[in-house]
Amino acid sequence: AHWPNDAFTAETLEDAILASLGEAAEVDDTIIQFTIGSPPTYAVNGASVPVEINSSLDNIQRVVLLVEKNPYPLALMLEPTAAVSFPFKTMLKVAEDSEVIAMIRADDKLYRTSRYVEIDIGGCA
Amino acid sequence: MTVNAKDRIRAKLLEGQTVVRILLAHPMHTGRGKNEQDELVPAEFIQDIRCWRNKEEVLTIKCGTATSRNPYFAFQLNGGEMGDVIRLRWVDNLGAKGVAETKVV
């Protein structure tokens, strides 16, 4: 299977976003959201931090989840078809206190939401 | 390392939507963690997951090392009916593969 190595091994947030989503204008919109409490603003165990995203966007080309302070910020990339709808839930590892970011590329525009998560025990073992 | 636990997948019809939940059994080593002997555990993590409903491919998930051990995913599919077959295949960075399949209830 094809796996975008350059995106997943990018070491800065900007590189990871560029490699995973490509270039597009970012729109300031609240059409993409995290569920309240998921991710939590404070998590004891960084090895499994629940993350749930919600959006009512159509024509979604790609969804990515990023953790800014992780060694490789890009955590997850989704390519949903029109049959898939939100919410999407998963668990991520978060190495240290960090911004957790969800981005969607739809109709060649980028949408972003983020939440700062504090971690008690880092989860990159 | 062999994993004895089984991949689990459940799909349920709820208010006209098919709710799919997936729990895979995988250690998801990042390549940075150490074992009891203070040796690095080589990277071993799921890279690619693809899901089908009946014959139609509905979702591709690509994971980096930041996905938790025993990865969990939940999402919804529009519509659907009882008896639809939800199938997934995963492959990790070492080439290990797995399949899981369920029927919508």
PDB file of C-alpha atoms in Angstrom:
ATOM      1  CA  ALA A   1       0.000   0.000   0.000  1.00  0.00           C
ATOM      2  CA  HIS A   2       1.089   3.528  -0.643  1.00  0.00           C
ATOM      3  CA  TRP A   3       2.148   5.318   2.530  1.00  0.00           C
ATOM      4  CA  PRO A   4       3.188   8.991   2.385  1.00  0.00           C
ATOM      5  CA  ASN A   5       6.528   8.692   4.131  1.00  0.00           C
ATOM      6  CA  ASP A   6       7.516  12.349   3.730  1.00  0.00           C
ATOM      7  CA  ALA A   7       4.351  13.552   5.444  1.00  0.00           C
ATOM      8  CA  PHE A   8       4.619  11.161   8.356  1.00  0.00           C
ATOM      9  CA  THR A   9       8.298  11.856   8.966  1.00  0.00           C
ATOM     10  CA  ALA A  10       8.069  15.638   8.670  1.00  0.00           C
ATOM     11  CA  GLU A  11       9.421  17.105  11.894  1.00  0.00           C
ATOM     12  CA  THR A  12       7.703  20.458  11.990  1.00  0.00           C
ATOM     13  CA  LEU A  13       4.023  21.249  11.992  1.00  0.00           C
ATOM     14  CA  GLU A  14       4.243  23.371   8.849  1.00  0.00           C
ATOM     15  CA  ASP A  15       6.060  20.674   6.875  1.00  0.00           C
ATOM     16  CA  ALA A  16       3.637  18.009   8.045  1.00  0.00           C
ATOM     17  CA  ILE A  17       0.619  20.075   7.019  1.00  0.00           C
ATOM     18  CA  LEU A  18       2.107  20.948   3.660  1.00  0.00           C
ATOM     19  CA  ALA A  19       3.103  17.364   2.911  1.00  0.00           C
ATOM     20  CA  SER A  20      -0.192  15.870   3.999  1.00  0.00           C
ATOM     21  CA  LEU A  21      -2.691  18.405   2.715  1.00  0.00           C
ATOM     22  CA  GLY A  22      -0.887  20.331   0.029  1.00  0.00           C
ATOM     23  CA  GLU A  23      -1.214  24.030  -0.490  1.00  0.00           C
ATOM     24  CA  ALA A  24      -4.624  25.640  -0.184  1.00  0.00           C
ATOM     25  CA  ALA A  25      -6.230  28.711   1.298  1.00  0.00           C
ATOM     26  CA  GLU A  26      -7.156  28.376   4.918  1.00  0.00           C
ATOM     27  CA  VAL A  27     -10.670  29.375   5.840  1.00  0.00           C
ATOM     28  CA  ASP A  28     -11.570  30.639   9.262  1.00  0.00           C
ATOM     29  CA  ASP A  29     -14.668  28.672  10.068  1.00  0.00           C
ATOM     30  CA  THR A  30     -16.074  26.720  12.974  1.00  0.00           C
ATOM     31  CA  ILE A  31     -17.483  24.034  10.708  1.00  0.00           C
ATOM     32  CA  ILE A  32     -14.914  21.613  12.082  1.00  0.00           C
ATOM     33  CA  GLN A  33     -14.887  20.990  15.830  1.00  0.00           C
ATOM     34  CA  PHE A  34     -13.525  18.721  18.487  1.00  0.00           C
ATOM     35  CA  THR A  35     -16.099  17.180  20.776  1.00  0.00           C
ATOM     36  CA  ILE A  36     -16.065  18.786  24.207  1.00  0.00           C
ATOM     37  CA  GLY A  37     -13.749  16.782  26.446  1.00  0.00           C
ATOM     38  CA  SER A  38     -12.293  14.745  23.604  1.00  0.00           C
ATOM     39  CA  PRO A  39      -9.433  15.531  23.471  1.00  0.00           C
ATOM     40  CA  PRO A  40      -9.449  16.608  27.106  1.00  0.00           C
ATOM     41  CA  THR A  41      -7.528  19.738  28.104  1.00  0.00           C
ATOM     42  CA  TYR A  42      -5.768  17.640  30.716  1.00  0.00           C
ATOM     43  CA  ALA A  43      -4.874  13.969  30.209  1.00  0.00           C
ATOM     44  CA  VAL A  44      -3.094  11.787  32.743  1.00  0.00           C
ATOM     45  CA  ASN A  45      -1.828   9.221  30.267  1.00  0.00           C
ATOM     46  CA  GLY A  46      -0.394  10.531  27.018  1.00  0.00           C
ATOM     47  CA  ALA A  47      -0.241   7.031  25.541  1.00  0.00           C
ATOM     48  CA  SER A  48      -3.915   7.065  24.698  1.00  0.00           C
ATOM     49  CA  VAL A  49      -5.627  10.407  24.447  1.00  0.00           C
ATOM     50  CA  PRO A  50      -9.139  10.170  23.015  1.00  0.00           C
ATOM     51  CA  VAL A  51      -9.845  12.486  20.104  1.00  0.00           C
ATOM     52  CA  GLU A  52     -13.205  12.996  18.449  1.00  0.00           C
ATOM     53  CA  ILE A  53     -13.823  15.277  15.495  1.00  0.00           C
ATOM     54  CA  ASN A  54     -17.050  16.526  14.091  1.00  0.00           C
ATOM     55  CA  SER A  55     -17.825  18.352  10.900  1.00  0.00           C
ATOM     56  CA  SER A  56     -20.726  18.936   8.576  1.00  0.00           C
ATOM     57  CA  LEU A  57     -18.543  19.657   5.551  1.00  0.00           C
ATOM     58  CA  ASP A  58     -19.200  17.985   2.210  1.00  0.00           C
ATOM     59  CA  ASN A  59     -16.696  16.963  -0.439  1.00  0.00           C
ATOM     60  CA  ILE A  60     -14.045  16.137   2.096  1.00  0.00           C
ATOM     61  CA  GLN A  61     -10.863  15.113   0.376  1.00  0.00           C
ATOM     62  CA  ARG A  62      -8.743  14.484   3.409  1.00  0.00           C
ATOM     63  CA  VAL A  63      -8.760  14.756   7.191  1.00  0.00           C
ATOM     64  CA  VAL A  64      -5.581  14.896   9.258  1.00  0.00           C
ATOM     65  CA  LEU A  65      -4.859  14.860  12.964  1.00  0.00           C
ATOM     66  CA  LEU A  66      -1.644  16.458  14.195  1.00  0.00           C
ATOM     67  CA  VAL A  67       0.081  16.730  17.548  1.00  0.00           C
ATOM     68  CA  GLU A  68       2.398  19.725  17.405  1.00  0.00           C
ATOM     69  CA  LYS A  69       5.056  18.647  19.913  1.00  0.00           C
ATOM     70  CA  ASN A  70       5.328  14.993  18.893  1.00  0.00           C
ATOM     71  CA  PRO A  71       8.602  13.985  17.205  1.00  0.00           C
ATOM     72  CA  TYR A  72       6.555  13.547  14.023  1.00  0.00           C
ATOM     73  CA  PRO A  73       3.529  15.835  14.236  1.00  0.00           C
ATOM     74  CA  LEU A  74       1.341  14.012  11.724  1.00  0.00           C
ATOM     75  CA  ALA A  75      -0.622  11.353  13.600  1.00  0.00           C
ATOM     76  CA  LEU A  76      -3.376  10.210  11.320  1.00  0.00           C
ATOM     77  CA  MET A  77      -4.662  10.789   7.825  1.00  0.00           C
ATOM     78  CA  LEU A  78      -8.135   9.860   6.622  1.00  0.00           C
ATOM     79  CA  GLU A  79      -9.451   9.655   3.106  1.00  0.00           C
ATOM     80  CA  PRO A  80     -13.197   9.307   3.473  1.00  0.00           C
ATOM     81  CA  THR A  81     -15.661   8.817   0.647  1.00  0.00           C
ATOM     82  CA  ALA A  82     -19.087  10.444   0.570  1.00  0.00           C
ATOM     83  CA  ALA A  83     -20.453   7.427   2.426  1.00  0.00           C
ATOM     84  CA  VAL A  84     -18.576   8.336   5.600  1.00  0.00           C
ATOM     85  CA  SER A  85     -19.895  10.841   8.107  1.00  0.00           C
ATOM     86  CA  PHE A  86     -18.719  12.212  11.406  1.00  0.00           C
ATOM     87  CA  PRO A  87     -18.051  11.979  14.299  1.00  0.00           C
ATOM     88  CA  PHE A  88     -14.769  10.153  13.908  1.00  0.00           C
ATOM     89  CA  LYS A  89     -13.166   8.888  17.092  1.00  0.00           C
ATOM     90  CA  THR A  90      -9.742   7.511  17.796  1.00  0.00           C
ATOM     91  CA  MET A  91      -6.951   7.465  20.380  1.00  0.00           C
ATOM     92  CA  LEU A  92      -3.593   9.182  19.911  1.00  0.00           C
ATOM     93  CA  LYS A  93      -0.237   9.249  21.635  1.00  0.00           C
ATOM     94  CA  VAL A  94       0.795  12.680  22.859  1.00  0.00           C
ATOM     95  CA  ALA A  95       4.418  13.055  23.964  1.00  0.00           C
ATOM     96  CA  GLU A  96       4.136  16.222  26.036  1.00  0.00           C
ATOM     97  CA  ASP A  97       1.880  19.232  26.609  1.00  0.00           C
ATOM     98  CA  SER A  98       0.920  20.158  23.091  1.00  0.00           C
ATOM     99  CA  GLU A  99      -1.582  21.614  20.727  1.00  0.00           C
ATOM    100  CA  VAL A 100      -3.698  18.888  19.097  1.00  0.00           C
ATOM    101  CA  ILE A 101      -4.893  19.949  15.676  1.00  0.00           C
ATOM    102  CA  ALA A 102      -7.477  18.598  13.281  1.00  0.00           C
ATOM    103  CA  MET A 103      -7.560  19.811   9.695  1.00  0.00           C
ATOM    104  CA  ILE A 104      -9.848  19.068   6.794  1.00  0.00           C
ATOM    105  CA  ARG A 105      -9.274  19.697   3.129  1.00  0.00           C
ATOM    106  CA  ALA A 106     -12.594  20.080   1.344  1.00  0.00           C
ATOM    107  CA  ASP A 107     -13.285  21.746  -2.001  1.00  0.00           C
ATOM    108  CA  ASP A 108      -9.599  22.729  -2.036  1.00  0.00           C
ATOM    109  CA  LYS A 109      -9.923  24.787   1.119  1.00  0.00           C
ATOM    110  CA  LEU A 110      -8.417  24.066   4.509  1.00  0.00           C
ATOM    111  CA  TYR A 111     -10.323  24.093   7.770  1.00  0.00           C
ATOM    112  CA  ARG A 112      -8.641  23.847  11.127  1.00  0.00           C
ATOM    113  CA  THR A 113      -9.452  23.427  14.768  1.00  0.00           C
ATOM    114  CA  SER A 114      -7.122  22.902  17.694  1.00  0.00           C
ATOM    115  CA  ARG A 115      -7.027  22.361  21.426  1.00  0.00           C
ATOM    116  CA  TYR A 116      -4.175  22.569  23.903  1.00  0.00           C
ATOM    117  CA  VAL A 117      -3.780  19.307  25.806  1.00  0.00           C
ATOM    118  CA  GLU A 118      -1.756  19.010  29.012  1.00  0.00           C
ATOM    119  CA  ILE A 119      -0.163  15.641  29.625  1.00  0.00           C
ATOM    120  CA  ASP A 120       0.890  14.112  32.926  1.00  0.00           C
ATOM    121  CA  ILE A 121       2.783  11.070  31.645  1.00  0.00           C
ATOM    122  CA  GLY A 122       4.177  11.401  28.135  1.00  0.00           C
ATOM    123  CA  GLY A 123       3.103   8.744  25.703  1.00  0.00           C
ATOM    124  CA  CYS A 124       5.743   8.098  23.133  1.00  0.00           C
ATOM    125  CA  ALA A 125       7.226   4.868  24.453  1.00  0.00           C
TER     126      ALA A 125
ATOM    127  CA  MET B   1       6.282 -10.319  18.580  1.00  0.00           C
ATOM    128  CA  THR B   2       3.077 -12.154  17.933  1.00  0.00           C
ATOM    129  CA  VAL B   3      -0.176 -10.755  19.108  1.00  0.00           C
ATOM    130  CA  ASN B   4      -2.689 -13.231  20.398  1.00  0.00           C
ATOM    131  CA  ALA B   5      -5.623 -10.916  20.835  1.00  0.00           C
ATOM    132  CA  LYS B   6      -8.031 -10.640  17.954  1.00  0.00           C
ATOM    133  CA  ASP B   7      -9.010  -7.658  15.879  1.00  0.00           C
ATOM    134  CA  ARG B   8     -12.544  -6.636  16.677  1.00  0.00           C
ATOM    135  CA  ILE B   9     -15.030  -4.847  14.520  1.00  0.00           C
ATOM    136  CA  ARG B  10     -18.646  -4.012  15.270  1.00  0.00           C
ATOM    137  CA  ALA B  11     -21.232  -2.344  13.091  1.00  0.00           C
ATOM    138  CA  LYS B  12     -24.633  -1.305  14.261  1.00  0.00           C
ATOM    139  CA  LEU B  13     -27.585   0.411  12.654  1.00  0.00           C
ATOM    140  CA  LEU B  14     -28.566   3.476  14.639  1.00  0.00           C
ATOM    141  CA  GLU B  15     -31.114   6.040  13.460  1.00  0.00           C
ATOM    142  CA  GLY B  16     -30.478   5.208   9.830  1.00  0.00           C
ATOM    143  CA  GLN B  17     -26.693   5.463  10.160  1.00  0.00           C
ATOM    144  CA  THR B  18     -24.276   2.591  10.345  1.00  0.00           C
ATOM    145  CA  VAL B  19     -21.996   3.082  13.328  1.00  0.00           C
ATOM    146  CA  VAL B  20     -18.728   1.215  12.901  1.00  0.00           C
ATOM    147  CA  ARG B  21     -16.294   0.616  15.730  1.00  0.00           C
ATOM    148  CA  ILE B  22     -12.901  -0.962  15.224  1.00  0.00           C
ATOM    149  CA  LEU B  23     -10.405  -2.237  17.768  1.00  0.00           C
ATOM    150  CA  LEU B  24      -7.238  -3.732  16.344  1.00  0.00           C
ATOM    151  CA  ALA B  25      -4.761  -5.796  18.310  1.00  0.00           C
ATOM    152  CA  HIS B  26      -1.360  -4.325  17.590  1.00  0.00           C
ATOM    153  CA  PRO B  27       1.570  -3.177  19.790  1.00  0.00           C
ATOM    154  CA  MET B  28       2.216  -0.016  17.704  1.00  0.00           C
ATOM    155  CA  HIS B  29       5.881   0.365  18.625  1.00  0.00           C
ATOM    156  CA  THR B  30       7.148   3.766  17.562  1.00  0.00           C
ATOM    157  CA  GLY B  31      10.802   2.782  17.371  1.00  0.00           C
ATOM    158  CA  ARG B  32      11.670   5.120  20.246  1.00  0.00           C
ATOM    159  CA  GLY B  33      10.408   3.096  23.197  1.00  0.00           C
ATOM    160  CA  LYS B  34      12.703   0.829  25.220  1.00  0.00           C
ATOM    161  CA  ASN B  35      12.168  -2.607  26.725  1.00  0.00           C
ATOM    162  CA  GLU B  36      13.180  -3.841  30.210  1.00  0.00           C
ATOM    163  CA  GLN B  37      16.777  -4.362  29.047  1.00  0.00           C
ATOM    164  CA  ASP B  38      16.954  -0.724  27.959  1.00  0.00           C
ATOM    165  CA  GLU B  39      17.147  -1.710  24.313  1.00  0.00           C
ATOM    166  CA  LEU B  40      15.191   0.138  21.672  1.00  0.00           C
ATOM    167  CA  VAL B  41      12.136  -1.709  20.431  1.00  0.00           C
ATOM    168  CA  PRO B  42      12.125  -1.565  16.637  1.00  0.00           C
ATOM    169  CA  ALA B  43       9.300   0.326  15.011  1.00  0.00           C
ATOM    170  CA  GLU B  44       6.245  -1.776  14.331  1.00  0.00           C
ATOM    171  CA  PHE B  45       3.056   0.078  13.601  1.00  0.00           C
ATOM    172  CA  ILE B  46       0.017  -0.106  11.374  1.00  0.00           C
ATOM    173  CA  GLN B  47       0.367   2.169   8.372  1.00  0.00           C
ATOM    174  CA  ASP B  48      -2.659   1.600   6.261  1.00  0.00           C
ATOM    175  CA  ILE B  49      -6.233   0.562   6.976  1.00  0.00           C
ATOM    176  CA  ARG B  50      -8.909   0.266   4.321  1.00  0.00           C
ATOM    177  CA  CYS B  51     -12.588  -0.311   4.918  1.00  0.00           C
ATOM    178  CA  TRP B  52     -15.257  -1.629   2.624  1.00  0.00           C
ATOM    179  CA  ARG B  53     -19.016  -1.794   2.850  1.00  0.00           C
ATOM    180  CA  ASN B  54     -20.136  -4.721   0.699  1.00  0.00           C
ATOM    181  CA  LYS B  55     -18.141  -4.141  -2.514  1.00  0.00           C
ATOM    182  CA  GLU B  56     -17.678  -0.390  -2.080  1.00  0.00           C
ATOM    183  CA  GLU B  57     -14.518   1.029  -0.547  1.00  0.00           C
ATOM    184  CA  VAL B  58     -15.544   3.674   1.953  1.00  0.00           C
ATOM    185  CA  LEU B  59     -12.558   4.800   3.997  1.00  0.00           C
ATOM    186  CA  THR B  60      -8.783   4.785   4.027  1.00  0.00           C
ATOM    187  CA  ILE B  61      -6.935   5.501   7.255  1.00  0.00           C
ATOM    188  CA  LYS B  62      -3.203   6.109   7.225  1.00  0.00           C
ATOM    189  CA  CYS B  63      -1.500   5.992  10.593  1.00  0.00           C
ATOM    190  CA  GLY B  64       1.774   7.364  11.819  1.00  0.00           C
ATOM    191  CA  THR B  65       3.468   6.209  14.972  1.00  0.00           C
ATOM    192  CA  ALA B  66       1.263   8.456  17.095  1.00  0.00           C
ATOM    193  CA  THR B  67      -1.710   6.133  16.986  1.00  0.00           C
ATOM    194  CA  SER B  68      -2.201   4.451  20.348  1.00  0.00           C
ATOM    195  CA  ARG B  69      -1.431   0.835  21.107  1.00  0.00           C
ATOM    196  CA  ASN B  70      -4.326  -1.396  20.093  1.00  0.00           C
ATOM    197  CA  PRO B  71      -5.730   1.269  17.772  1.00  0.00           C
ATOM    198  CA  TYR B  72      -9.360   2.234  18.143  1.00  0.00           C
ATOM    199  CA  PHE B  73     -11.456   3.941  15.513  1.00  0.00           C
ATOM    200  CA  ALA B  74     -15.127   4.780  15.320  1.00  0.00           C
ATOM    201  CA  PHE B  75     -16.972   6.416  12.479  1.00  0.00           C
ATOM    202  CA  GLN B  76     -20.359   6.448  10.780  1.00  0.00           C
ATOM    203  CA  LEU B  77     -21.535   5.431   7.363  1.00  0.00           C
ATOM    204  CA  ASN B  78     -24.540   7.087   5.764  1.00  0.00           C
ATOM    205  CA  GLY B  79     -27.497   4.786   5.388  1.00  0.00           C
ATOM    206  CA  GLY B  80     -26.945   1.072   5.239  1.00  0.00           C
ATOM    207  CA  GLU B  81     -29.101  -1.857   6.178  1.00  0.00           C
ATOM    208  CA  MET B  82     -28.918  -4.934   8.305  1.00  0.00           C
ATOM    209  CA  GLY B  83     -26.715  -7.626   6.863  1.00  0.00           C
ATOM    210  CA  ASP B  84     -24.333  -5.257   5.073  1.00  0.00           C
ATOM    211  CA  VAL B  85     -20.829  -6.637   5.259  1.00  0.00           C
ATOM    212  CA  ILE B  86     -18.225  -4.260   6.708  1.00  0.00           C
ATOM    213  CA  ARG B  87     -14.727  -5.449   5.986  1.00  0.00           C
ATOM    214  CA  LEU B  88     -11.317  -3.999   6.727  1.00  0.00           C
ATOM    215  CA  ARG B  89      -7.731  -4.844   5.950  1.00  0.00           C
ATOM    216  CA  TRP B  90      -4.695  -3.434   7.671  1.00  0.00           C
ATOM    217  CA  VAL B  91      -1.009  -3.634   6.910  1.00  0.00           C
ATOM    218  CA  ASP B  92       1.901  -2.551   9.118  1.00  0.00           C
ATOM    219  CA  ASN B  93       5.361  -1.224   8.304  1.00  0.00           C
ATOM    220  CA  LEU B  94       6.846  -4.743   8.464  1.00  0.00           C
ATOM    221  CA  GLY B  95       4.323  -6.087   5.998  1.00  0.00           C
ATOM    222  CA  ALA B  96       2.149  -7.948   8.488  1.00  0.00           C
ATOM    223  CA  LYS B  97      -1.476  -7.970   7.452  1.00  0.00           C
ATOM    224  CA  GLY B  98      -4.841  -8.528   9.006  1.00  0.00           C
ATOM    225  CA  VAL B  99      -8.448  -8.669   7.972  1.00  0.00           C
ATOM    226  CA  ALA B 100     -11.621  -8.286   9.972  1.00  0.00           C
ATOM    227  CA  GLU B 101     -15.192  -8.555   8.874  1.00  0.00           C
ATOM    228  CA  THR B 102     -18.599  -8.134  10.396  1.00  0.00           C
ATOM    229  CA  LYS B 103     -22.251  -7.840   9.490  1.00  0.00           C
ATOM    230  CA  VAL B 104     -24.341  -4.828  10.360  1.00  0.00           C
ATOM    231  CA  VAL B 105     -26.838  -5.573  13.127  1.00  0.00           C
TER     232      VAL B 105
END
